[in-house]
Short mmCIF file of C-alpha atoms in Angstrom, two decimals:
data_model
loop_
_atom_site.label_atom_id
_atom_site.label_comp_id
_atom_site.label_asym_id
_atom_site.label_seq_id
_atom_site.Cartn_x
_atom_site.Cartn_y
_atom_site.Cartn_z
CA UNK A 6 -0.60 12.72 -9.57
CA UNK A 7 -4.23 12.76 -8.44
CA UNK A 8 -6.69 10.38 -6.83
CA UNK A 9 -8.60 9.79 -10.07
CA UNK A 10 -5.44 8.52 -11.75
CA UNK A 11 -4.88 6.12 -8.86
CA UNK A 12 -8.52 5.03 -8.95
CA UNK A 13 -8.27 4.36 -12.69
CA UNK A 14 -5.07 2.36 -12.15
CA UNK A 15 -6.76 0.03 -9.65
CA UNK A 16 -9.82 -0.33 -11.87
CA UNK A 17 -7.69 -1.45 -14.83
CA UNK A 18 -5.62 -3.76 -12.59
CA UNK A 19 -8.79 -5.39 -11.23
CA UNK A 20 -10.61 -5.68 -14.57
CA UNK A 21 -7.53 -6.51 -16.73
CA UNK A 22 -9.21 -4.34 -19.33
CA UNK A 23 -9.16 -0.62 -20.16
CA UNK A 24 -12.66 -0.69 -21.66
CA UNK A 25 -14.22 -2.46 -18.68
CA UNK A 26 -12.39 -0.18 -16.24
CA UNK A 27 -13.62 2.91 -18.10
CA UNK A 28 -17.18 1.60 -17.96
CA UNK A 29 -16.92 0.91 -14.22
CA UNK A 30 -15.45 4.37 -13.57
CA UNK A 31 -18.08 6.07 -15.76
CA UNK A 32 -15.52 7.76 -18.03
CA UNK A 33 -14.57 7.37 -21.67
CA UNK A 34 -11.77 4.97 -22.50
CA UNK A 35 -9.57 7.74 -24.02
CA UNK A 36 -9.91 9.76 -20.80
CA UNK A 37 -8.93 6.77 -18.69
CA UNK A 38 -6.03 5.84 -20.99
CA UNK A 39 -4.76 9.42 -20.93
CA UNK A 40 -4.87 9.49 -17.11
CA UNK A 41 -2.91 6.23 -16.92
CA UNK A 42 -0.35 7.60 -19.40
CA UNK A 43 0.09 10.74 -17.26
CA UNK A 44 0.56 8.59 -14.17
CA UNK A 45 3.14 6.41 -15.94
CA UNK A 46 4.97 9.54 -17.07
CA UNK A 47 5.14 10.94 -13.54
CA UNK A 48 6.25 7.60 -12.10
CA UNK A 49 8.78 7.21 -14.94
CA UNK A 50 7.79 3.65 -15.73
CA UNK A 51 5.14 1.54 -17.44
CA UNK A 52 2.42 0.14 -15.20
CA UNK A 53 0.66 -2.14 -17.68
CA UNK A 54 1.55 -4.59 -20.43
CA UNK A 55 -1.02 -4.24 -23.21
CA UNK A 56 -1.71 -6.68 -26.02
CA UNK A 57 -4.71 -7.55 -28.15
CA UNK A 58 -5.92 -10.25 -25.74
CA UNK A 59 -5.46 -8.84 -22.26
CA UNK A 60 -3.94 -6.23 -19.98
CA UNK A 61 -1.57 -7.21 -17.19
CA UNK A 62 0.58 -5.40 -14.64
CA UNK A 63 4.28 -4.81 -15.13
CA UNK A 64 6.62 -5.60 -12.20
CA UNK A 65 6.44 -1.88 -11.30
CA UNK A 66 2.64 -2.04 -11.39
CA UNK A 67 2.61 -5.11 -9.15
CA UNK A 68 4.97 -3.37 -6.72
CA UNK A 69 2.89 -0.18 -6.53
CA UNK A 70 -0.56 -1.78 -6.48
CA UNK A 71 -0.81 -2.31 -2.68
CA UNK A 72 0.63 1.16 -2.02
CA UNK A 73 -1.90 2.80 -4.33
CA UNK A 74 -4.69 0.82 -2.66
CA UNK A 75 -3.53 2.15 0.72
CA UNK A 76 -3.66 5.74 -0.56
CA UNK A 77 -7.25 5.30 -1.77
CA UNK A 78 -8.21 3.57 1.47
CA UNK A 79 -6.77 6.52 3.40
CA UNK A 80 -8.93 8.87 1.32
CA UNK A 81 -12.02 6.85 2.24
CA UNK A 82 -10.94 6.94 5.89
CA UNK A 83 -10.60 10.73 5.83
CA UNK A 84 -14.06 11.08 4.30
CA UNK A 85 -15.58 8.77 6.90
CA UNK A 86 -13.80 10.53 9.77
CA UNK A 87 -15.09 13.91 8.59
CA UNK A 88 -18.61 12.55 8.21
CA UNK A 89 -18.55 11.02 11.69
CA UNK A 90 -17.22 14.26 13.20
CA UNK A 91 -19.79 16.46 11.51
CA UNK A 92 -22.63 13.97 11.94
CA UNK A 93 -22.12 11.85 15.08
CA UNK A 94 -25.38 10.02 14.42
CA UNK A 95 -24.04 8.64 11.13
CA UNK A 96 -24.12 4.84 11.28
CA UNK A 97 -21.34 3.08 9.44
CA UNK A 98 -20.39 -0.62 9.32
CA UNK A 99 -17.08 -1.66 7.76
CA UNK A 100 -16.92 -5.24 6.49
CA UNK A 101 -13.79 -7.00 5.27
CA UNK A 102 -13.79 -10.20 3.27
CA UNK A 103 -11.47 -12.67 1.62
CA UNK A 104 -11.71 -13.01 -2.18
CA UNK A 105 -12.94 -16.57 -1.54
CA UNK A 106 -16.24 -15.28 -0.18
CA UNK A 107 -19.41 -15.68 -2.27
CA UNK A 108 -20.34 -12.01 -2.67
CA UNK A 109 -23.78 -12.84 -4.07
CA UNK A 110 -24.58 -14.73 -0.88
CA UNK A 111 -23.29 -11.80 1.20
CA UNK A 112 -25.67 -9.47 -0.65
CA UNK A 113 -28.57 -11.87 -0.05
CA UNK A 114 -27.71 -12.19 3.65
CA UNK A 115 -27.51 -8.42 4.12
CA UNK A 116 -30.64 -7.52 2.16
CA UNK A 117 -33.14 -7.91 5.07
CA UNK A 118 -30.86 -5.90 7.37
CA UNK A 119 -30.53 -3.13 4.79
CA UNK A 120 -34.31 -2.94 4.40
CA UNK A 121 -34.78 -2.70 8.15
CA UNK A 122 -31.91 -0.24 8.67
CA UNK A 123 -31.81 2.04 5.60
CA UNK A 124 -29.95 4.73 7.56
CA UNK A 125 -26.96 2.43 8.17
CA UNK A 126 -24.19 2.64 5.58
CA UNK A 127 -22.24 -0.56 4.85
CA UNK A 128 -18.90 -0.46 3.06
CA UNK A 129 -16.83 -3.45 1.95
CA UNK A 130 -13.11 -4.07 1.74
CA UNK A 131 -11.85 -7.15 -0.10
CA UNK A 132 -8.26 -8.02 0.75
CA UNK A 133 -5.94 -10.89 1.53
CA UNK A 134 -5.76 -12.53 4.94
CA UNK A 135 -2.71 -10.72 6.30
CA UNK A 136 -4.27 -7.34 5.58
CA UNK A 137 -7.66 -8.44 6.91
CA UNK A 138 -6.13 -9.57 10.18
CA UNK A 139 -4.16 -6.34 10.45
CA UNK A 140 -7.32 -4.31 9.86
CA UNK A 141 -9.11 -6.33 12.53
CA UNK A 142 -6.26 -5.70 14.99
CA UNK A 143 -6.26 -1.97 14.22
CA UNK A 144 -10.09 -1.78 14.40
CA UNK A 145 -10.30 -0.51 10.82
CA UNK A 146 -13.07 -3.00 10.05
CA UNK A 147 -15.97 -4.00 12.29
CA UNK A 148 -16.31 -7.59 11.10
CA UNK A 149 -14.93 -9.92 8.46
CA UNK A 150 -16.02 -12.94 6.44
CA UNK A 151 -13.25 -15.55 6.46
CA UNK A 152 -12.57 -19.22 5.91
CA UNK A 153 -13.01 -21.13 9.17
CA UNK A 154 -9.81 -21.60 11.19
CA UNK A 155 -8.72 -21.35 14.84
CA UNK A 156 -9.23 -17.75 15.95
CA UNK A 157 -6.75 -15.72 17.95
CA UNK A 158 -7.52 -14.40 21.43
CA UNK A 159 -9.95 -11.49 21.39
CA UNK A 160 -11.79 -12.65 18.27
CA UNK A 161 -15.25 -14.19 18.21
CA UNK A 162 -16.90 -15.96 15.30
CA UNK A 163 -20.16 -17.40 14.05
CA UNK A 164 -20.62 -19.88 11.20
CA UNK A 165 -21.85 -18.05 8.08
CA UNK A 166 -22.19 -20.73 5.37
CA UNK A 167 -20.49 -23.73 3.81
CA UNK A 168 -19.78 -24.32 0.15
CA UNK A 169 -18.94 -27.49 -1.82
CA UNK A 170 -15.57 -27.83 -3.52
CA UNK A 171 -15.05 -28.93 -7.11
CA UNK A 172 -12.08 -30.50 -8.85
CA UNK A 173 -10.91 -28.95 -12.14
CA UNK A 174 -8.80 -31.52 -14.05
CA UNK A 175 -5.98 -30.41 -16.30
CA UNK A 176 -6.38 -30.51 -20.08
CA UNK A 177 -5.03 -34.04 -20.48
CA UNK A 178 -7.56 -35.37 -17.99
CA UNK A 179 -10.36 -33.31 -19.47
CA UNK A 180 -9.72 -34.91 -22.87
CA UNK A 181 -10.88 -38.20 -21.39
CA UNK A 182 -14.46 -38.70 -20.18
CA UNK A 183 -15.08 -37.16 -16.78
CA UNK A 184 -15.70 -39.56 -13.89
CA UNK A 185 -19.36 -40.50 -13.59
CA UNK A 186 -19.36 -39.35 -9.97
CA UNK A 187 -17.33 -37.39 -7.45
CA UNK A 188 -13.57 -37.75 -7.05
CA UNK A 189 -11.99 -38.23 -3.62
CA UNK A 190 -8.94 -36.57 -2.12
CA UNK A 191 -7.07 -39.88 -2.21
CA UNK A 192 -7.78 -40.36 -5.91
CA UNK A 193 -6.19 -37.01 -6.81
CA UNK A 194 -3.42 -36.96 -4.19
CA UNK A 195 -0.74 -37.49 -6.86
CA UNK A 196 -2.02 -34.68 -9.08
CA UNK A 197 -0.34 -31.27 -9.15
CA UNK A 198 -2.80 -28.77 -7.66
CA UNK A 199 -2.55 -25.09 -8.58
CA UNK A 200 -3.62 -22.49 -6.01
CA UNK A 201 -3.80 -18.78 -5.38
CA UNK A 202 -2.18 -17.72 -2.11
CA UNK A 203 -3.08 -15.23 0.58
CA UNK A 204 -6.85 -15.61 0.24
CA UNK A 205 -7.14 -18.82 2.28
CA UNK A 206 -7.49 -21.25 -0.64
CA UNK A 207 -4.01 -22.80 -0.35
CA UNK A 208 -4.13 -23.11 3.45
CA UNK A 209 -7.66 -24.51 3.38
CA UNK A 210 -6.78 -27.18 0.81
CA UNK A 211 -3.59 -28.19 2.60
CA UNK A 212 -5.58 -28.61 5.81
CA UNK A 213 -8.17 -30.71 3.95
CA UNK A 214 -5.56 -33.10 2.55
CA UNK A 215 -3.68 -33.27 5.87
CA UNK A 216 -6.89 -34.20 7.71
CA UNK A 217 -6.91 -37.41 5.66
CA UNK A 218 -3.21 -38.16 6.14
CA UNK A 219 -2.44 -36.97 2.60
CA UNK A 220 -0.06 -34.38 1.20
CA UNK A 221 -1.25 -32.02 -1.50
CA UNK A 222 1.14 -31.76 -4.44
CA UNK A 223 1.18 -27.97 -4.82
CA UNK A 224 2.17 -26.35 -8.10
CA UNK A 225 5.25 -24.14 -7.51
CA UNK A 226 3.80 -21.20 -9.43
CA UNK A 227 1.01 -18.93 -8.28
CA UNK A 228 -2.14 -17.55 -9.91
CA UNK A 229 -3.51 -14.13 -9.01
CA UNK A 230 -7.14 -15.00 -9.67
CA UNK A 231 -9.52 -17.95 -9.77
CA UNK A 232 -10.16 -17.29 -13.46
CA UNK A 233 -6.44 -17.81 -14.10
CA UNK A 234 -6.62 -21.16 -12.28
CA UNK A 235 -9.43 -22.21 -14.61
CA UNK A 236 -7.47 -21.04 -17.65
CA UNK A 237 -4.33 -22.84 -16.54
CA UNK A 238 -6.24 -26.06 -15.91
CA UNK A 239 -7.57 -25.77 -19.46
CA UNK A 240 -4.03 -25.32 -20.76
CA UNK A 241 -2.89 -28.51 -19.05
CA UNK A 242 -0.55 -26.78 -16.59
CA UNK A 243 -2.13 -28.57 -13.65
CA UNK A 244 -5.37 -29.26 -11.83
CA UNK A 245 -7.23 -26.98 -9.44
CA UNK A 246 -9.81 -27.12 -6.66
CA UNK A 247 -12.27 -24.25 -6.20
CA UNK A 248 -15.45 -23.45 -4.27
CA UNK A 249 -18.55 -23.70 -6.44
CA UNK A 250 -19.17 -19.92 -6.54
CA UNK A 251 -15.69 -19.24 -7.95
CA UNK A 252 -16.13 -21.46 -11.03
CA UNK A 253 -17.40 -19.80 -14.20
CA UNK A 254 -20.73 -21.03 -15.57
CA UNK A 255 -19.10 -21.93 -18.91
CA UNK A 256 -16.81 -24.53 -17.30
CA UNK A 257 -18.17 -28.03 -17.96
CA UNK A 258 -15.03 -29.91 -16.90
CA UNK A 259 -15.53 -30.04 -13.14
CA UNK A 260 -16.18 -32.89 -10.73
CA UNK A 261 -17.62 -32.74 -7.21
CA UNK A 262 -14.85 -33.32 -4.68
CA UNK A 263 -15.35 -35.67 -1.73
CA UNK A 264 -13.13 -36.04 1.32
CA UNK A 265 -13.92 -39.75 1.22
CA UNK A 266 -16.73 -41.60 -0.53
CA UNK A 267 -20.15 -40.07 0.26
CA UNK A 268 -18.61 -37.18 2.24
CA UNK A 269 -18.56 -33.98 0.15
CA UNK A 270 -15.57 -31.71 0.64
CA UNK A 271 -16.59 -28.22 1.72
CA UNK A 272 -15.16 -24.94 2.91
CA UNK A 273 -16.85 -23.43 5.97
CA UNK A 274 -16.89 -19.65 6.26
CA UNK A 275 -17.35 -17.56 9.40
CA UNK A 276 -18.37 -14.08 10.47
CA UNK A 277 -15.51 -12.81 12.66
CA UNK A 278 -15.35 -9.77 14.93
CA UNK A 279 -13.32 -8.36 17.82
CA UNK A 280 -14.80 -9.51 21.10
CA UNK A 281 -12.49 -7.42 23.28
CA UNK A 282 -13.96 -4.00 22.45
CA UNK A 283 -17.37 -2.42 22.91
CA UNK A 284 -19.16 -2.42 19.57
CA UNK A 285 -21.56 0.34 18.57
CA UNK A 286 -25.24 -0.50 18.70
CA UNK A 287 -25.71 -0.72 14.92
CA UNK A 288 -22.74 -3.10 14.60
CA UNK A 289 -24.22 -5.27 17.36
CA UNK A 290 -27.54 -5.21 15.49
CA UNK A 291 -25.81 -6.60 12.40
CA UNK A 292 -24.02 -9.27 14.44
CA UNK A 293 -27.37 -10.29 15.91
CA UNK A 294 -28.74 -10.46 12.36
CA UNK A 295 -25.93 -12.85 11.36
CA UNK A 296 -26.49 -14.98 14.46
CA UNK A 297 -30.28 -15.28 14.29
CA UNK A 298 -31.55 -14.44 10.81
CA UNK A 299 -28.78 -15.42 8.37
CA UNK A 300 -28.61 -19.13 9.37
CA UNK A 301 -32.27 -19.50 8.37
CA UNK A 302 -31.67 -17.66 5.10
CA UNK A 303 -28.69 -19.86 4.24
CA UNK A 304 -30.62 -23.00 5.16
CA UNK A 305 -33.47 -21.92 2.91
CA UNK A 306 -31.13 -21.28 -0.03
CA UNK A 307 -29.56 -24.72 0.39
CA UNK A 308 -32.91 -26.50 0.49
#
């Protein structure tokens, strides 16, 4: 077993495609497939289910995925520790984020800081909320982008951006003409809503419904990605609610969601950091950037 095999495994798991994973890893597809086969042989079990339409993880693959991610994270940590030891002046900022975050907006927000501080390296870690909070507690990330919620003691936050929510009707509803305007929480309170868990989507939607004295009818199953939620809505399994940035451009069956009439439903995201430790100067510089510069950038993009 080697790190490249583990890296290829995660690439295929993330892309749900051997060809896309090979392209991302800059190797040929036969080389990647051979590495996965060697890994499966050593682990004595299949990691992927392959068919002509898609690639998905087997139960063994699902079980090992977080463990393999930890191994690769540890490798990155060793590299960073060595670099910091040999080059104390090396400036590194570690950012964690929920899958809900609009990564294009993150790139736009960071671009002026990167131009001004080309010597500062920024690395990203996308993970679910439990892992993000653990990494914050263990000081393995310097700041995180998360859905707004009450913060625990020792954490500080600053509003990053807000994003409108859209309703994705199930297939039966989509067969009929879409509403001419937005739908409200009350008007869909009897619909079965599908969610993905661990990223903040389910908790955020439950809080939204509860704030209006409503109960969200949650689908008992669980999707692993926002694309799956779209696909399932198209298959008539249920309806879904997603932030605008997580809806594919090809989807024409969405409606703006309002809390009540004339009040758009939104998710608010925050920049979160540990306020009970002394941050390095370059981390403080980035926090200042998000406090003073980013709000103006976000306001300009929304205009």
